[in-house]
Short mmCIF file of C-alpha atoms in Angstrom, two decimals:
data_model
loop_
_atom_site.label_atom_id
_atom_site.label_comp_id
_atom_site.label_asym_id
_atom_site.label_seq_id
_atom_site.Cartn_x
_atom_site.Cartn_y
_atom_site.Cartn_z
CA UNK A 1 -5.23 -13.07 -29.64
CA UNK A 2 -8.60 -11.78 -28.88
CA UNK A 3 -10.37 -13.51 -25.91
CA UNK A 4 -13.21 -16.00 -26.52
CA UNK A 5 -16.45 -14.07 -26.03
CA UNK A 6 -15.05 -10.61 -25.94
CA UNK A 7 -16.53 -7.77 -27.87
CA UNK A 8 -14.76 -8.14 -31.24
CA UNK A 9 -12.40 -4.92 -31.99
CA UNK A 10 -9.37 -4.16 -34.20
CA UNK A 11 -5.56 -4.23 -32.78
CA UNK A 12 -4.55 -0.72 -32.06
CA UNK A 13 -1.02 -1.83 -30.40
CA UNK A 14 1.67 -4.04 -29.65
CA UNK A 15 4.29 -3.53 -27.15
CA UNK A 16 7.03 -5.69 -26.84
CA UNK A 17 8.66 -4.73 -23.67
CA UNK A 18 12.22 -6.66 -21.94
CA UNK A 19 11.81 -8.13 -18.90
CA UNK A 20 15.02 -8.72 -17.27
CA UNK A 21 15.14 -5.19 -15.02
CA UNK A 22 11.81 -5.40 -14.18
CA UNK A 23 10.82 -6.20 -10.30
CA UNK A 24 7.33 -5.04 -10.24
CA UNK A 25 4.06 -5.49 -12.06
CA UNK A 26 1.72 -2.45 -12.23
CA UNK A 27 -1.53 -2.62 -13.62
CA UNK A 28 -4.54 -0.28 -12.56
CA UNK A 29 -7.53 -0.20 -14.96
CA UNK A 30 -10.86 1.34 -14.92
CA UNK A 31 -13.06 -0.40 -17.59
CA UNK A 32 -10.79 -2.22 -19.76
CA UNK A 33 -11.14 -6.91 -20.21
CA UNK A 34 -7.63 -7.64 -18.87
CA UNK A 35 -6.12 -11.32 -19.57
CA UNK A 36 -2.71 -11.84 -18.16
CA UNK A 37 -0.91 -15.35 -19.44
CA UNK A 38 2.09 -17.08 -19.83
CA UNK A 39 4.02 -17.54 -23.47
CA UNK A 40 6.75 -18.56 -25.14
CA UNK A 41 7.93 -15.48 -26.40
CA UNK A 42 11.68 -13.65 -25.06
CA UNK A 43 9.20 -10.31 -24.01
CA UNK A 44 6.40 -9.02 -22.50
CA UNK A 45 4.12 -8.93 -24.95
CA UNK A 46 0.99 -6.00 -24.67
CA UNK A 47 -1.51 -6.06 -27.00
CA UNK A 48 -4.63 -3.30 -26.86
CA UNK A 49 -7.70 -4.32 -28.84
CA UNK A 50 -10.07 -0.80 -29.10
CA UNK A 51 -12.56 0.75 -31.42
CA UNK A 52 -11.04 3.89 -30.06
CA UNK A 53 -7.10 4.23 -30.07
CA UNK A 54 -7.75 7.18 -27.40
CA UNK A 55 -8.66 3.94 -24.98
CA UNK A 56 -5.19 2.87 -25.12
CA UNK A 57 -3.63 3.01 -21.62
CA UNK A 58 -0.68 4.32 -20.66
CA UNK A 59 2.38 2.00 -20.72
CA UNK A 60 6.16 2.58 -19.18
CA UNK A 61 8.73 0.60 -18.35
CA UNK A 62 11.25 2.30 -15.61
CA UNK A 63 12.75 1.87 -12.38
CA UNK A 64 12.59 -1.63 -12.40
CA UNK A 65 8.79 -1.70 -13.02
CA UNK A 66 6.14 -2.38 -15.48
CA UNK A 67 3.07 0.10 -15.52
CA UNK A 68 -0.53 -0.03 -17.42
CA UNK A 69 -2.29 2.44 -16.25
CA UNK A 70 -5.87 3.10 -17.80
CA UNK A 71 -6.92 6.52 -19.66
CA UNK A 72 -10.54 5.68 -19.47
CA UNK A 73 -10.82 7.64 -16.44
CA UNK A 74 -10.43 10.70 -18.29
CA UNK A 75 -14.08 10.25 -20.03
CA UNK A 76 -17.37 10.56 -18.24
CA UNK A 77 -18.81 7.45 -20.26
CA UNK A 78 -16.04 4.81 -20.16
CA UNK A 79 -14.93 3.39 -23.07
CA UNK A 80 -14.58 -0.52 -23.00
CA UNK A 81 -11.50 -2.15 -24.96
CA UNK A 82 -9.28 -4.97 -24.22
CA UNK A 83 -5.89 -5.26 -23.03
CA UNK A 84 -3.77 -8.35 -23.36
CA UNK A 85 -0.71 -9.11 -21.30
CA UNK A 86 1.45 -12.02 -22.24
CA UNK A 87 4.18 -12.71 -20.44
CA UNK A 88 7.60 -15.13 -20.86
CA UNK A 89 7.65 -18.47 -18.84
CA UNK A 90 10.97 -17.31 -17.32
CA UNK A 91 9.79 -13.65 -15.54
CA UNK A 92 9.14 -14.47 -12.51
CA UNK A 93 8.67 -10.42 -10.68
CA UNK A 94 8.68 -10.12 -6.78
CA UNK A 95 5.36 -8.86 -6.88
CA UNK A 96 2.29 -8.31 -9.03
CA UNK A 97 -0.10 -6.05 -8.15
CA UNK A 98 -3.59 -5.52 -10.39
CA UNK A 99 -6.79 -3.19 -10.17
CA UNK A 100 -9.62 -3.25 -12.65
CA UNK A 101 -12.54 -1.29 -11.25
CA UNK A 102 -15.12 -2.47 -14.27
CA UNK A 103 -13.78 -4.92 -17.05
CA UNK A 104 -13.72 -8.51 -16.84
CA UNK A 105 -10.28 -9.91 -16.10
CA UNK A 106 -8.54 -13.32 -16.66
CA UNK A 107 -5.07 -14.04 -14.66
CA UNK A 108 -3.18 -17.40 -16.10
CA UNK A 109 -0.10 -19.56 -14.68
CA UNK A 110 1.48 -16.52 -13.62
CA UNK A 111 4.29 -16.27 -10.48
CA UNK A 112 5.55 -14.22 -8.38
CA UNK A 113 8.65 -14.33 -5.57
CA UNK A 114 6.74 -12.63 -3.16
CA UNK A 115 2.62 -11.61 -3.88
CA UNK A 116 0.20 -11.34 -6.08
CA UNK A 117 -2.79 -9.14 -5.46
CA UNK A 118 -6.06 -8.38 -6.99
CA UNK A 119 -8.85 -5.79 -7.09
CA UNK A 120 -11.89 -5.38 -8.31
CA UNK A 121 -15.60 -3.54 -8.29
CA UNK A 122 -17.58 -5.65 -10.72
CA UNK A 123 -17.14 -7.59 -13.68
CA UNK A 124 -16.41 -11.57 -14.43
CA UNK A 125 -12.78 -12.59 -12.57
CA UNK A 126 -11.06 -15.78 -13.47
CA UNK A 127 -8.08 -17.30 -11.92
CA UNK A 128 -5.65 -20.63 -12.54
CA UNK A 129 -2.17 -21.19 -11.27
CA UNK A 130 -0.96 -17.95 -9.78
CA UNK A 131 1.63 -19.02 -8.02
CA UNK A 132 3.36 -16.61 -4.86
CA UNK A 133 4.32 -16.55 -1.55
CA UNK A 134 0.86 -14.78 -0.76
CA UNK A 135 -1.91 -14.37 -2.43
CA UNK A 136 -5.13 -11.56 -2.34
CA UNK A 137 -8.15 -11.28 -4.47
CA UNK A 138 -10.57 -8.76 -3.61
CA UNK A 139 -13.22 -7.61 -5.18
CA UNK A 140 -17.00 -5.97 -4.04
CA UNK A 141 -19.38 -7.69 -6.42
CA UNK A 142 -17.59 -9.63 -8.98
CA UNK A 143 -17.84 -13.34 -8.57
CA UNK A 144 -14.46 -15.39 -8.57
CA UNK A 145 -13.64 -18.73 -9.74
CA UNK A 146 -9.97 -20.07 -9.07
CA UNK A 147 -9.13 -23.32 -10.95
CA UNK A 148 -5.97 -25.45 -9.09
CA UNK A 149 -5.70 -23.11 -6.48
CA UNK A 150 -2.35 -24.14 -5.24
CA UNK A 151 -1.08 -21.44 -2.72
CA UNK A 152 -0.38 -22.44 0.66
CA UNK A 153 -1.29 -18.81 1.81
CA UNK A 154 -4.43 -17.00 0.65
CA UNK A 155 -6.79 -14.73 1.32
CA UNK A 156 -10.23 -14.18 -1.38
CA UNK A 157 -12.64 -11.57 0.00
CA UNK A 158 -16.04 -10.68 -1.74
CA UNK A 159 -18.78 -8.67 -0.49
CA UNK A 160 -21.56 -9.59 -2.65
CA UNK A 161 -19.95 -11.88 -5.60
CA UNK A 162 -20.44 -15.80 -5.48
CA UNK A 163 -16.69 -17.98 -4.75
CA UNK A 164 -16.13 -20.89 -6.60
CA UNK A 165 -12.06 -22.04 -5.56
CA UNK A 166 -10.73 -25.68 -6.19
CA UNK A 167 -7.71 -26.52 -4.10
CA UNK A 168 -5.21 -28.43 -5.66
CA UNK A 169 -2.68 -29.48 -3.16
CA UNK A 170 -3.15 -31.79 -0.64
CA UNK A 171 -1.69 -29.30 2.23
CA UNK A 172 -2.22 -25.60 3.09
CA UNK A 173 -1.55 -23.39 5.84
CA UNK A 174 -3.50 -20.68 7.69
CA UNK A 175 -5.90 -18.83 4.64
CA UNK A 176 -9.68 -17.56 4.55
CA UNK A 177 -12.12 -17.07 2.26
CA UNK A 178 -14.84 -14.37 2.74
CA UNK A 179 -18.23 -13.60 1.18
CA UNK A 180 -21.20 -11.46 3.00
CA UNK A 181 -23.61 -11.78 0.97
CA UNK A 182 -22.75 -14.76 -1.79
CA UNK A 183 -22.74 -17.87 -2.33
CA UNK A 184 -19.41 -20.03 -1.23
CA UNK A 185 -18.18 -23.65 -3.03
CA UNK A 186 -14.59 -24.93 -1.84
CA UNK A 187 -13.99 -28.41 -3.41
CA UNK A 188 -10.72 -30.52 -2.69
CA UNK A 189 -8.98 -33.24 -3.10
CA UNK A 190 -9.96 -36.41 -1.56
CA UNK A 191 -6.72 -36.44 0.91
CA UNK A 192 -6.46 -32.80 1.38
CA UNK A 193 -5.14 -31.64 5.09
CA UNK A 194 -5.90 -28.03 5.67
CA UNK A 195 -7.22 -25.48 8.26
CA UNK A 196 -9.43 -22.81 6.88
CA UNK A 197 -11.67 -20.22 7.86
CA UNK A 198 -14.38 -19.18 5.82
CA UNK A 199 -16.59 -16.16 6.57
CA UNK A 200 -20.67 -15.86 5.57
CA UNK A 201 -23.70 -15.25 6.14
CA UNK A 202 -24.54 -18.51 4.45
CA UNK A 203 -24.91 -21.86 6.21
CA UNK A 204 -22.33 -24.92 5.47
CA UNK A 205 -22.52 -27.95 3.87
CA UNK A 206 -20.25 -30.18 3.65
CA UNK A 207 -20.40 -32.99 1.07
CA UNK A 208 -17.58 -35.49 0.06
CA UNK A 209 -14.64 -33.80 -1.22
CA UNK A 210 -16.39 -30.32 -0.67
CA UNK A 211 -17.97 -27.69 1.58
CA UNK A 212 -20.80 -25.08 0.02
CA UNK A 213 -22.53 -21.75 1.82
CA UNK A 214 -25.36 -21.46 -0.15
CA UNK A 215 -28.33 -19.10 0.52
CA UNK A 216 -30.82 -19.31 3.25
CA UNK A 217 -32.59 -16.72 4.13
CA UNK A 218 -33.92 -17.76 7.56
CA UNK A 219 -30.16 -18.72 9.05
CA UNK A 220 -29.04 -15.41 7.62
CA UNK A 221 -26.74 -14.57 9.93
CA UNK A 222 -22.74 -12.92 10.02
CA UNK A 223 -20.14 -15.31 11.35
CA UNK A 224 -17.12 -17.91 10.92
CA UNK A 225 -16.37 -21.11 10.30
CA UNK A 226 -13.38 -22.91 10.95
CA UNK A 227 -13.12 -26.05 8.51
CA UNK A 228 -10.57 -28.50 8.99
CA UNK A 229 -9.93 -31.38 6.81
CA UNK A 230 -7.81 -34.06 7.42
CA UNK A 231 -6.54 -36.79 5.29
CA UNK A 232 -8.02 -39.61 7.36
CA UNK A 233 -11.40 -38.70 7.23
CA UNK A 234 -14.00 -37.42 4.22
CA UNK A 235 -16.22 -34.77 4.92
CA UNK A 236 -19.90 -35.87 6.02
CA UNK A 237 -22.72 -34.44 3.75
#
């Protein structure tokens, strides 16, 4: 099912791929709108959606992992399609490990025994309920918004994209959240208990149930913050 607001385009494939044997998620795309989500189906289901059925990436099952690997690289002037990864409640890989240099990517209720990591250039990056023992999201310029962020180890690095994470849980351990240049907004629940270090060149605010670095030019400066919130007391705006 073609994502809401996506460039329209015809099916080109459908995989349907088993995913007992498989340990490892592999996918490393160039230009390509990636959506990972759960379903209720017995397979991985792929589904490419191209005006171009040379866009298609390659796709392999073997050695206990899944690959999509993109074949836009091979043109000068990248050609934009959309790839669609859904995958059954029950697979539950040790790792999953994603790249999209340029395409807009959207990672749903997805878990993992060990990590789950994420890289990006630009392009729109949206997160809910990934859940792992550790979690990375990376990118240079591409904003991120994480919805029910409920790992109790994370790490989210930006250089120039904005942050937008809402914790779920009412406990985490040692994580840190890291934009240069953006804009930062953590908001929490009302008895949350965490330590977290947040990095910016942005100064903080801290208003009930959340903390914002937004920009100011004339306290533009590098360095950290160490927030800690504790269930007996609310933040103070």
């Amino acid at each position: 099912m073609l994502q809401k607001g996506w460039q329209p385009q015809n099916l080109i494939s459908k995989d349907y791929i088993e995913y007992q044997n498989i340990d490892q998620v592999i996918i490393d795309l160039c230009s390509e709108n990636l959506c990972v989500k759960k379903y209720k189906g017995e397979d991985i289901l792929i589904e490419v959606y191209s005006n171009n059925a040379k866009t298609k990436p390659s796709i392999a099952a073997a050695n206990n992992q899944l690959l999509i690997v993109s074949n836009n690289k091979l043109f000068s002037d990248p050609i934009y399609c959309n790839v669609e990864v859904y995958v059954p409640v029950n697979f539950i890989p040790d790792s999953i490990e994603i790249n999209n240099i340029h395409g807009n990517t959207i990672l749903e209720n997805l878990k993992a025994k060990d990590s789950i990591t994420f890289g990006a250039q630009d392009g729109e990056c949206s997160f809910l309920n990934l859940n792992c023992e550790n979690l990375e999201l990376n990118t240079v310029s591409s904003d991120i918004k994480y919805d029910n962020l409920n790992n109790e180890i994370f790490f989210i690095k930006t250089v120039s994209g904005n942050i937008d994470v809402n914790l779920k849980n009412k406990e985490y351990v040692y994580s840190f959240i890291t934009s240069e240049k953006g804009n930062i907004k953590v908001s929490y629940n009302k008895k949350a208990l965490f330590d977290l270090l947040i990095y910016s060149e942005k100064p903080l605010t801290r208003n009930k149930n959340s903390i914002s670095l937004a920009i100011c030019p004339r306290r533009a400066r590098s360095f950290q913050r160490h927030v800690s919130v504790r269930a007996s007391a609310h933040p103070k705006g």
